[in-house]
Coordinates of C-alpha atoms in Angstrom, one line a residue:
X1 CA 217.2 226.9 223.4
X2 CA 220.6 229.1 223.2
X3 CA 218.5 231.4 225.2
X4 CA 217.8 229.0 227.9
X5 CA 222.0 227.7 227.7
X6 CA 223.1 231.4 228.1
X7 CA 220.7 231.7 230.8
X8 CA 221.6 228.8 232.8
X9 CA 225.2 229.1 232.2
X10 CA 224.9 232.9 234.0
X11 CA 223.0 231.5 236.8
X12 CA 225.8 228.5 237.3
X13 CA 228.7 231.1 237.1
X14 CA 226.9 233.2 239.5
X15 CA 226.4 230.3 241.9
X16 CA 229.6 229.2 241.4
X17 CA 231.4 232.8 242.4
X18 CA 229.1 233.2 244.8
X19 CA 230.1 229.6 246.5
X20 CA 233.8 230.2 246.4
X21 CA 233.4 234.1 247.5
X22 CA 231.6 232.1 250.7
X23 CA 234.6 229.7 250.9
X24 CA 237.1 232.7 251.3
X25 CA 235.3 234.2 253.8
X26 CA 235.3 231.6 256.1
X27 CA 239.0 231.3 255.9
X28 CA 240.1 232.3 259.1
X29 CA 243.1 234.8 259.2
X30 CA 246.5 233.8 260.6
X31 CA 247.2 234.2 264.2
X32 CA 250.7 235.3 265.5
X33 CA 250.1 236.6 269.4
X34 CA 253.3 238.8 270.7
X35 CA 255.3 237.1 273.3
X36 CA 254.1 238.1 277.0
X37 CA 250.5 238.5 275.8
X38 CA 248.3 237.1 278.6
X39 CA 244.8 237.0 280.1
X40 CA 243.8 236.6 283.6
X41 CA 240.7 234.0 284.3
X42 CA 237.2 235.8 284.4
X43 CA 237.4 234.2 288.3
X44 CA 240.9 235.9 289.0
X45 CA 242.3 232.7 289.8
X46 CA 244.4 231.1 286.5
X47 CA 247.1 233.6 284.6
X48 CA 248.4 232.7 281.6
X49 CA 251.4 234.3 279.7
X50 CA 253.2 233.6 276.1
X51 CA 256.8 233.7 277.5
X52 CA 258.4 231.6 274.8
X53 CA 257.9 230.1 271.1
X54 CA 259.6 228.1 268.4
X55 CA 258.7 228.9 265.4
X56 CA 259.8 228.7 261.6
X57 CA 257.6 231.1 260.0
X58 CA 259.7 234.7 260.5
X59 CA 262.7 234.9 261.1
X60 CA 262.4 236.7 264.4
X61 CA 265.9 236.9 266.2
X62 CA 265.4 234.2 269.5
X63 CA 262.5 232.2 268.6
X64 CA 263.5 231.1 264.9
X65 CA 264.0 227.3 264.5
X66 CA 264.0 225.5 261.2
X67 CA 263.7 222.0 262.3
X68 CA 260.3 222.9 263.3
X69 CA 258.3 222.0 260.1
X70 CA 254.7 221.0 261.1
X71 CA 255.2 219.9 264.4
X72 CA 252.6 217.2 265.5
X73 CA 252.7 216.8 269.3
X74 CA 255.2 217.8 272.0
X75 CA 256.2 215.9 275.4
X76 CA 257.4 216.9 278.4
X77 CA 259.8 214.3 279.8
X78 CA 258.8 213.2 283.2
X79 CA 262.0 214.3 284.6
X80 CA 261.3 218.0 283.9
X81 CA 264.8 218.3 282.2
X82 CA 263.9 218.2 278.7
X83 CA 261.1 218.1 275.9
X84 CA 260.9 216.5 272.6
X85 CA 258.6 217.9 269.5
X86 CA 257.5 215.5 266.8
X87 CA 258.4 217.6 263.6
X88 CA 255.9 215.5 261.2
X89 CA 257.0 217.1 257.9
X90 CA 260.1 217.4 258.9
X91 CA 260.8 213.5 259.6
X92 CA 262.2 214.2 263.1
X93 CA 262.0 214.8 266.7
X94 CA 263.5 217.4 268.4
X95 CA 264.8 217.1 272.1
X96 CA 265.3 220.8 274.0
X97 CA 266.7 221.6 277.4
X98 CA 263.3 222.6 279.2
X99 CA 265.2 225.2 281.5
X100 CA 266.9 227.4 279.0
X101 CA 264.7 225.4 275.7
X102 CA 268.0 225.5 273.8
X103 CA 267.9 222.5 271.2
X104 CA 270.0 219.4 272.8
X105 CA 269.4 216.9 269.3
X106 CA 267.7 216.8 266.3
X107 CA 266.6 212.7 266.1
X108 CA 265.7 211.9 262.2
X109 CA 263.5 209.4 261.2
X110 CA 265.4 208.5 258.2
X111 CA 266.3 204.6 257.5
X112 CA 268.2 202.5 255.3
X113 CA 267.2 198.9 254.7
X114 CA 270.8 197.5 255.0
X115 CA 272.5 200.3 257.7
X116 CA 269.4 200.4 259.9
X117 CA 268.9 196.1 259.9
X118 CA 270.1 195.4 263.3
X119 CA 267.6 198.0 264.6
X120 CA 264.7 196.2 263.2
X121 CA 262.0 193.4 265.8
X122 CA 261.1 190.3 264.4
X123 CA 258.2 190.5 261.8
X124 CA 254.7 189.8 264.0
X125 CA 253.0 188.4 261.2
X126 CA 250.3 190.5 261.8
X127 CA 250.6 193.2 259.6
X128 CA 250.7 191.9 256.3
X129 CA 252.5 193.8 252.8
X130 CA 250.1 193.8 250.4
X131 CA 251.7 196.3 247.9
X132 CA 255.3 196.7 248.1
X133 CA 258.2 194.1 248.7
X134 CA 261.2 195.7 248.3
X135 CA 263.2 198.1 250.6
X136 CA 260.6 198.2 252.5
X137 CA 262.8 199.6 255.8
X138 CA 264.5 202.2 253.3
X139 CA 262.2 205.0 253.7
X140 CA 261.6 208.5 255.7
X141 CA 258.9 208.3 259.0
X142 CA 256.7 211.1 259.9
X143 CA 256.5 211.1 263.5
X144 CA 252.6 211.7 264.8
X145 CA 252.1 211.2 268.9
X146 CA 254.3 209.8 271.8
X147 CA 254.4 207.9 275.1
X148 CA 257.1 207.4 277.6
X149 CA 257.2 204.1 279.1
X150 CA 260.0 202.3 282.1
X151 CA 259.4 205.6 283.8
X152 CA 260.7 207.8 281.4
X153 CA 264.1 205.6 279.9
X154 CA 262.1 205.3 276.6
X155 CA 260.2 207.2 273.8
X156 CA 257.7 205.7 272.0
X157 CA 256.9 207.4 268.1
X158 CA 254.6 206.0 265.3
X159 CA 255.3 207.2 262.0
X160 CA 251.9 208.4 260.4
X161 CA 253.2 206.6 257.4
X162 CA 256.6 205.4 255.5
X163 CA 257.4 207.9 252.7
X164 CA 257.0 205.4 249.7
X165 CA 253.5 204.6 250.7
X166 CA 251.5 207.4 249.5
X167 CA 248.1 205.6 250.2
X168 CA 249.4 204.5 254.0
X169 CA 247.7 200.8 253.4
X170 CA 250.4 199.0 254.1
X171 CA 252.6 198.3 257.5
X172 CA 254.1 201.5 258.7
X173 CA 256.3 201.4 261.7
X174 CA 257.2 202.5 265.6
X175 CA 260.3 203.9 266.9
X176 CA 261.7 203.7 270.3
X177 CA 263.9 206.6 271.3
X178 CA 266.4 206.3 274.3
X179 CA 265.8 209.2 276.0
X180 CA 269.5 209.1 278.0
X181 CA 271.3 208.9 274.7
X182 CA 268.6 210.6 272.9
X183 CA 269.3 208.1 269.6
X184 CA 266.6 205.2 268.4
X185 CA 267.3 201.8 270.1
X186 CA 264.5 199.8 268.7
X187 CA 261.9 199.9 265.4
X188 CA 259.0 197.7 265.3
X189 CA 256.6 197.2 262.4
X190 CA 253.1 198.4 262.8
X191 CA 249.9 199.0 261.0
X192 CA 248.6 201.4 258.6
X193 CA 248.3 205.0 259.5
X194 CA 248.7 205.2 263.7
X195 CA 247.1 207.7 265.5
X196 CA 247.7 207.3 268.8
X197 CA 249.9 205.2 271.4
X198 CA 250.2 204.5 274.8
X199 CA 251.5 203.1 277.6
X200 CA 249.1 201.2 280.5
X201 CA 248.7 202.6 283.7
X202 CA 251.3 199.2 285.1
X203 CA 253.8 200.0 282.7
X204 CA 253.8 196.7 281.1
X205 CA 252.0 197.0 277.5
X206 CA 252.2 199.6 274.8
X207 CA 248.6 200.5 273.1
X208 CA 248.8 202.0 269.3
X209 CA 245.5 203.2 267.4
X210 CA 245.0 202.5 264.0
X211 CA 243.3 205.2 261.9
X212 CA 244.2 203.2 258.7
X213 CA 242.1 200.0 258.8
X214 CA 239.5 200.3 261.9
X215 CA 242.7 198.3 264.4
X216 CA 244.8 198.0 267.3
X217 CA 248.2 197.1 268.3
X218 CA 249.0 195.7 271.7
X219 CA 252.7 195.5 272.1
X220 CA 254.4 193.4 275.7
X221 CA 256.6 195.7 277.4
X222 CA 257.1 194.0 280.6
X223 CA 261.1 193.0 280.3
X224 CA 263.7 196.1 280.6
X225 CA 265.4 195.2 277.8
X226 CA 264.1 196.7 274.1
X227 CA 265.0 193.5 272.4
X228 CA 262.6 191.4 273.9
X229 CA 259.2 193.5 273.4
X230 CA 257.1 192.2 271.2
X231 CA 253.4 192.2 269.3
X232 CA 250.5 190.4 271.8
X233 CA 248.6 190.8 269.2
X234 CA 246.0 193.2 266.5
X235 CA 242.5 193.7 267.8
X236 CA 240.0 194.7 265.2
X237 CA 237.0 197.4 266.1
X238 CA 234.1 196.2 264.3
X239 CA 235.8 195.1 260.9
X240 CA 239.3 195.5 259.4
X241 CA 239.4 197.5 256.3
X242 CA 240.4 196.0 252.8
X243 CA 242.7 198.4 251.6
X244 CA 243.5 198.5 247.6
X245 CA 244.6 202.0 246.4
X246 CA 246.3 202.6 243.8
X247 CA 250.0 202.9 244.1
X248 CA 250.8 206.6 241.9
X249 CA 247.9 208.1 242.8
X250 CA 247.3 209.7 246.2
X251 CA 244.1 209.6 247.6
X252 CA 242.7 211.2 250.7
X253 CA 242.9 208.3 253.9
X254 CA 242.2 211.1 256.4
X255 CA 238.7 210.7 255.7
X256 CA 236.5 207.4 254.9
X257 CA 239.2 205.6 256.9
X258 CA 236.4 203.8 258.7
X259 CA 236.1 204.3 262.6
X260 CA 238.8 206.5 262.2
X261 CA 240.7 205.7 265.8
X262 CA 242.1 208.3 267.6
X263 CA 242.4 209.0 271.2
X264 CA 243.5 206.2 273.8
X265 CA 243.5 205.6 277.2
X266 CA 243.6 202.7 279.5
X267 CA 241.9 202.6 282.8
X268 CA 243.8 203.0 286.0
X269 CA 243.0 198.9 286.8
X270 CA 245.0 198.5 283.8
X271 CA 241.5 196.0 282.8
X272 CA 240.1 197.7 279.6
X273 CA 241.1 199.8 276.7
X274 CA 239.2 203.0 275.6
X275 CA 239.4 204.3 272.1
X276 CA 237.7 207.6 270.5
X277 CA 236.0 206.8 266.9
X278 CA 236.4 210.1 265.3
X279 CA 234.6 209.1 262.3
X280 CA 232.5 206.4 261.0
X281 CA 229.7 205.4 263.5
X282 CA 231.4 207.4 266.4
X283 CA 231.6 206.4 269.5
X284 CA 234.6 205.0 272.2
X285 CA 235.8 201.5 271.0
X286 CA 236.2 199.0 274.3
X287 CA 239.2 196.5 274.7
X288 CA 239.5 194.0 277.2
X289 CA 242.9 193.6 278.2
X290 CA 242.9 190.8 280.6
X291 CA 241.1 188.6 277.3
X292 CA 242.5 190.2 274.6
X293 CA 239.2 190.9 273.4
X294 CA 237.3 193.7 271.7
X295 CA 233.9 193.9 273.4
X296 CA 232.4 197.0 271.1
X297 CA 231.5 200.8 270.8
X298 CA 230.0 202.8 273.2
X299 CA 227.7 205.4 272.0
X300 CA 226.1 208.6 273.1
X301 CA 228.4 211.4 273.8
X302 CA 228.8 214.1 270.7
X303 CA 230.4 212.9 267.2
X304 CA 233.9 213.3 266.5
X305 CA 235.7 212.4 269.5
X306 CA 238.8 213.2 269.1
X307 CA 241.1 212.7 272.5
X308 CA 240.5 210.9 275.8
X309 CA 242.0 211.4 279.5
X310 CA 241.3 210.4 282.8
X311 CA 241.0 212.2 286.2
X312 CA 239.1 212.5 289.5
X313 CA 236.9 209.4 289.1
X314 CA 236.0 211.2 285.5
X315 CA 236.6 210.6 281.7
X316 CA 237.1 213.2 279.6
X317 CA 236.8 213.7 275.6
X318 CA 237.7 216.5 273.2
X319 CA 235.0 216.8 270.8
X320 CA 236.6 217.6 267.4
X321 CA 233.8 219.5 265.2
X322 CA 231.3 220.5 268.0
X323 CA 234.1 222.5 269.8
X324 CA 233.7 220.9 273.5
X325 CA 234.7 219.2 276.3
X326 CA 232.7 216.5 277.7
X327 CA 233.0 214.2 281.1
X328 CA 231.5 211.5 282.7
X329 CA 231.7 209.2 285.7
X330 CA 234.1 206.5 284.6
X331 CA 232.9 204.1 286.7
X332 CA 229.4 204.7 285.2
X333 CA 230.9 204.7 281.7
X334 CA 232.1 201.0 282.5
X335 CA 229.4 199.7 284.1
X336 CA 227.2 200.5 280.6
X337 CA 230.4 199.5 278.8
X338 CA 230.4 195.9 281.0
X339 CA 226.4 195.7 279.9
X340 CA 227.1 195.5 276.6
X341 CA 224.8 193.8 273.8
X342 CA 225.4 192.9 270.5
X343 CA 228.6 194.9 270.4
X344 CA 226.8 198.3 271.4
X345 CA 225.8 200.0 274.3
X346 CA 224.3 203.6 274.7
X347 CA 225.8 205.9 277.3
X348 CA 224.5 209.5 277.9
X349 CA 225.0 210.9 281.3
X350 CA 227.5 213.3 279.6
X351 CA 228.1 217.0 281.0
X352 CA 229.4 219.3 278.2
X353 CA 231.2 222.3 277.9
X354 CA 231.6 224.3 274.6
X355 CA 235.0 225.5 274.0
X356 CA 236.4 226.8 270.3
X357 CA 235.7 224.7 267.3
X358 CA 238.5 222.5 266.2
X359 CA 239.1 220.8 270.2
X360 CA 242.1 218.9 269.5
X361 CA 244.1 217.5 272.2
X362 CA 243.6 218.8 275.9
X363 CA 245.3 218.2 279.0
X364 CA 244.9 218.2 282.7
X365 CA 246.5 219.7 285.8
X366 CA 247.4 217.2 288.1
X367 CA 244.9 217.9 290.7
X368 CA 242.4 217.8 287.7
X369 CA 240.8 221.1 288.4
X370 CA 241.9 223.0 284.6
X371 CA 241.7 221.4 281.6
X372 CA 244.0 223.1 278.6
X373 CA 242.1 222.6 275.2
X374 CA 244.0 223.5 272.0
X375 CA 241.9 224.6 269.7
X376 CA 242.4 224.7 265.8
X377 CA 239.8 226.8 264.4
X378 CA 240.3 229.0 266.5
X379 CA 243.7 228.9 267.2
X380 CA 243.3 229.6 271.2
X381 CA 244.4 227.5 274.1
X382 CA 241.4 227.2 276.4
X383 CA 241.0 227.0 280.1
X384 CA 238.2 225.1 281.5
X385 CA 237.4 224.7 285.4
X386 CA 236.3 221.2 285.6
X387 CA 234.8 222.0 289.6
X388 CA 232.0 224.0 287.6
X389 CA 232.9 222.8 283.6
X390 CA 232.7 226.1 282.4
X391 CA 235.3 228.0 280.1
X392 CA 237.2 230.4 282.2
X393 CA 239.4 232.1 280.1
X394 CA 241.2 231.8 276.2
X395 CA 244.4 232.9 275.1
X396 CA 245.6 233.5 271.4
X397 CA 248.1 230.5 269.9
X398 CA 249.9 230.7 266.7
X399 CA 247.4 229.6 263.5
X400 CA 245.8 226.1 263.9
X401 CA 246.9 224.5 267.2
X402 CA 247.1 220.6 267.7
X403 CA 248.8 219.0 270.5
X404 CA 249.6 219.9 273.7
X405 CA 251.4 219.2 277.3
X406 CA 251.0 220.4 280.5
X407 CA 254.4 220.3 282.8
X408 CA 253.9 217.9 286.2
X409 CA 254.4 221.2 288.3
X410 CA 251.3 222.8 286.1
X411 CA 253.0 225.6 286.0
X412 CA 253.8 225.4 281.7
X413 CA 251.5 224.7 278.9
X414 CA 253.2 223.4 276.0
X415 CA 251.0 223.5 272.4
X416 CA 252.2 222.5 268.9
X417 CA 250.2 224.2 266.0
X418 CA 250.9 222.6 262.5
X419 CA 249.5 224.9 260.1
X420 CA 247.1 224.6 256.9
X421 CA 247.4 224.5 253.4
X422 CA 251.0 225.9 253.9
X423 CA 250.1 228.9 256.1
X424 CA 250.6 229.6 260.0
X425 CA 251.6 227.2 262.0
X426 CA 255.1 226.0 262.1
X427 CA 255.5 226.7 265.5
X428 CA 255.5 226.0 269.3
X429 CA 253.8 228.1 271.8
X430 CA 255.0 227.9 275.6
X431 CA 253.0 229.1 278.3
X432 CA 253.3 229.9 281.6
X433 CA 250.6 229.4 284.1
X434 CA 249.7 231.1 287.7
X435 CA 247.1 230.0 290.1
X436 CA 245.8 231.7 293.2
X437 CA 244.2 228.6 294.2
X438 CA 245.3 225.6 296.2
X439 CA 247.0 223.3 293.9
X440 CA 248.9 220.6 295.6
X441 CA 245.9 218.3 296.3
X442 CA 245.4 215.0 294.9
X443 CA 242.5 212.9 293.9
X444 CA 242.2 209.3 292.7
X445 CA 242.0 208.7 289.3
X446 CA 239.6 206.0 289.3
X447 CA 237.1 207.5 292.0
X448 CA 238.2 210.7 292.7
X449 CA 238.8 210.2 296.0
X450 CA 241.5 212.4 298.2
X451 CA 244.6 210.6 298.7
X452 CA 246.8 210.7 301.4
X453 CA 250.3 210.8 300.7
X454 CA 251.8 208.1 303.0
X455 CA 248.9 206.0 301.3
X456 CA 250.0 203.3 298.7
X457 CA 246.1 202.7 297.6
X458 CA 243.0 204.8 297.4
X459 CA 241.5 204.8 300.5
X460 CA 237.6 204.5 298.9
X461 CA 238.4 201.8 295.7
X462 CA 241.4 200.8 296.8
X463 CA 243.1 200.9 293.8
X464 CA 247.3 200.4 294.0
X465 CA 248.6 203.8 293.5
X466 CA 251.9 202.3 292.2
X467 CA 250.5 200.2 290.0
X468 CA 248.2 203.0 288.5
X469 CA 251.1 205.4 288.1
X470 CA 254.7 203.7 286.9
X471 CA 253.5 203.7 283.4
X472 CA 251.5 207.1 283.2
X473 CA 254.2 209.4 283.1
X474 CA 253.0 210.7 279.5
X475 CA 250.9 212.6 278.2
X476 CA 248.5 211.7 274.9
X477 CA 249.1 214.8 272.9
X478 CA 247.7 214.5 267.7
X479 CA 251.1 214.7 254.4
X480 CA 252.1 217.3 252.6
X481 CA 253.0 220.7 254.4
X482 CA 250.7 220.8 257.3
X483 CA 248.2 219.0 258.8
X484 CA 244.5 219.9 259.6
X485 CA 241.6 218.2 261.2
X486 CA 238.0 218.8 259.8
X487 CA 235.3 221.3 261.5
X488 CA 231.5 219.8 261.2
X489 CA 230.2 217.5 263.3
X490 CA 230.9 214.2 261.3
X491 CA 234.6 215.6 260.4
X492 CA 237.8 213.6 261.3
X493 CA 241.8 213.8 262.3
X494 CA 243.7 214.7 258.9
X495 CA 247.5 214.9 258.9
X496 CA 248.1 215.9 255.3
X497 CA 246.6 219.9 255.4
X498 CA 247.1 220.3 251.3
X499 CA 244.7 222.7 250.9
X500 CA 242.3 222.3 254.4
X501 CA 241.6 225.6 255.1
X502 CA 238.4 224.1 256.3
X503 CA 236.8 221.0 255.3
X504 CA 233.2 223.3 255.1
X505 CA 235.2 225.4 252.9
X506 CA 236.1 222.4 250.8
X507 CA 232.7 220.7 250.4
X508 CA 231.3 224.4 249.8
X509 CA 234.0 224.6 246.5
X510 CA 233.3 220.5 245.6
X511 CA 229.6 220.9 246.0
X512 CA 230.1 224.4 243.1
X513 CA 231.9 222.1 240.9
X514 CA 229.6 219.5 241.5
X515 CA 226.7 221.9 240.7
X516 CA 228.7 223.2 237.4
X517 CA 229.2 219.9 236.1
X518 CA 225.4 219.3 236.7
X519 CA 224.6 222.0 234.7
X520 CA 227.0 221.2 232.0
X521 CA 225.3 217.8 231.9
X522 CA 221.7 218.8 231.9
X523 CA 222.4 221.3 229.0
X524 CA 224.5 218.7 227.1
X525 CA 221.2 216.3 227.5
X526 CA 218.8 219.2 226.0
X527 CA 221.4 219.6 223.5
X528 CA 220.9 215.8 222.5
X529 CA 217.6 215.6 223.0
X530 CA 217.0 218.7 220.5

């Protein structure tokens, strides 16, 4: 029997070194490209060049900023005059100068109950506290994603979570920056761990994704004035989570947070709401807008969808673990979307391009011929033409890239990389981009159509132009040190990083453990039973 011990002890050590030595190797190395490294498109026809960074990882003389601590997403005001980074660890968002990128204000998301009062909406009542009661609005935010709405006067930020509530299950908030003063104006109360907000196509309502508990917030933006905007109402996908964590322990919400919402994107009719399920059953969640009314999931593309835009008559979608970029006719999309049964419909007239592992958030040129995909496993930028949807070039980022935002002149690519486990990261890449193609065409969004610029509607769907545009003028970019979002196919968004090298790498090191404490139990039952 001590024969058979010793020899299955050996053979669970072995295993056990052997999972963890696997685990290391598939850490991938940090990434730090040299400014004015660049690559040319296998076509010849896109250039792309490092020219600039912000980093706070060295303290290399011109690029060295230590506000940036695990910056989320950045946005390019619509303007042109200035940018703002969401520094998630770091509680804050930074404005620069976009000509010379020198650092205008540092905005921090730092409140006191009885200071900060008069800054505070009504209470919805639809987001209820289950947990905590008091000093509830004295707390730290950690800003996540962004949208610009009355053409650029305001700055929409969710706060992943308030500091206090280390499970994120109950209410966590919005803030509304005033981008002339650059100073918060407004905070409204939302739901548990947002994801992803913004603003529809007519400028008049405000869209947040709920990661936390499978919801939606739909907020009226149609007055001027910040003081009258208020909560139209919480839309739940499928079912609302029940949320009942313990209060000193932290547990991981990045994943098992049911549908796990993530990217959002209205249509250009301003009729329906489309939202990626990164995790759970997958899918894109459908919202009715004119009724107020979830209608359900679409299914069919690849798992893990993780962001959504629109161009050219098409919908796009970054495809987290599978590393791609897939499109579709959006009309067709809604047409199986409008067919609907039983809260499902199945929709797979998908083309797919594979780009690196880890697609996070992409954007689009304004013609909608490139696609930028930031890629976090990789840490590239890719460049995608979407006339044949084929990768044309990538370009080295700085470790583990996330968001990402593309100038209205297409001529910069902007891309935030956050970092893992406290490594790379920290930092954000700017790119400049030439083209020796035509680029000052433009297409409907809706159809695709060529539009004429003395046109107010699209000359094939007729869709108002102005209606489709005045609330657009953003760009949808996605605790503990830095943040990190899974690699296989069924992985999710995670904002917290502790320790994510990979999430392969983690179930490879949970599944040895697992195995160990197997062993120990089967040789503790022969034990017994001898």
């Amino acid at each position: 029997m001590c024969k058979v011990m010793t020899d299955l002890s050996k053979s669970l050590i072995l295993a056990c070194a052997v999972l963890l030595c696997s685990a290391k190797a598939m850490a991938q190395p940090l990434v730090h490209p040299k400014l004015q490294d660049s690559i040319v498109s296998a076509d010849g026809n896109v250039m792309v060049k490092l020219i600039d960074r912000k980093q706070n990882y060295s303290g290399e003389k011109g690029t060295f900023d230590s506000d940036i601590n695990s910056p989320k997403s950045v946005n390019i005001h619509p303007n042109g005059k200035k940018y703002y980074v969401n520094s998630l660890e770091g509680c804050s968002t930074i404005a620069y100068d976009f000509t010379n990128r020198e650092k205008i204000k540092v905005i921090r998301h730092v409140f006191d109950e009885q200071r900060d009062a008069a800054l505070w909406s009504e209470p919805s009542g639809l987001f209820e506290w289950k947990h905590y009661s008091r000093n509830t609005n004295t707390f730290s935010g950690k800003p996540v994603e962004s949208t610009f709405s009355h053409n650029g006067r305001y700055l929409w930020i969710p706060y992943y979570r308030r500091s206090f509530d280390i499970n994120a299950q109950d209410p966590s908030a919005v803030a509304i920056i005033d981008t002339e003063t650059d100073s918060i104006v407004r905070l409204m109360e939302t739901g548990p761990l947002p994801k992803m907000i913004t603003t529809s196509p007519d400028g008049k309502i405000v869209a947040i994704s709920l990661w936390g508990n499978n919801t939606v917030g739909l907020i009226d933006i149609s007055s001027a004035n910040p003081k009258d905007w208020k909560y139209i109402c919480k839309l739940v996908v499928d079912h609302e989570l029940q949320l009942n964590y313990p209060l000193n322990v932290s547990v991981d919400r990045d994943n098992g947070s049911g549908y796990a919402l993530r990217g959002t994107v209205f249509t250009p009719d301003n009729k329906y709401l489309l939202v990626g399920c990164m995790g759970g059953g997958g899918g894109i969640a459908v919202i009715d807008i004119a009724r107020r009314a979830y209608m359900g999931r679409v299914l069919g593309m690849m798992s893990n969808v993780r962001h959504l835009v629109l161009s050219n008559g098409y919908l796009y979608l970054s495809i987290n673990g599978g590393g791609a970029v897939q499109r579709c006719k959006l009309a067709d999309f809604i047409a199986a979307a409008e067919q609907m049964k039983n809260n499902v419909a199945s929709f797979t007239q998908w083309e797919t391009v594979k780009v690196g592992t880890g697609a996070r958030t992409i954007g689009i040129t304004s013609n909608g011929r490139y696609i930028f995909a930031a890629c976090n496993n990789v840490s590239k930028l890719y460049v995608v033409d979407t006339q044949s949807m084929s990768v044309i070039g990538s370009i080295n980022a700085d470790s583990y890239p996330v968001g990402l935002d593309i100038s209205s002149d297409d001529r910069y690519v902007f891309l935030t990389s956050q970092g893992r486990g406290h490594q790379g990261g920290n930092c954000v890449d700017i790119f400049e981009v030439k083209y020796n193609v035509d680029m000052s065409e433009r297409f409907c969004v809706a159809c695709g159509a060529k539009l004429d610029a003395a046109k107010s509607s699209c000359p094939k769907c007729n869709l108002d132009l102005l209606a489709a545009s005045c609330g657009s003028m953003h760009v949808e970019a996605d605790t503990a040190q830095v943040a990190d979002e899974e690699i296989t196919e069924n992985t999710q968004d995670d904002e917290s990083g502790e320790g994510n090298n990979t999430y392969l790498t983690a179930g490879i090191v949970i599944g040895g453990i697992a195995l160990l404490g197997a062993g120990a139990l089967f040789v503790k039952s022969r034990k017994n039973k001898s």
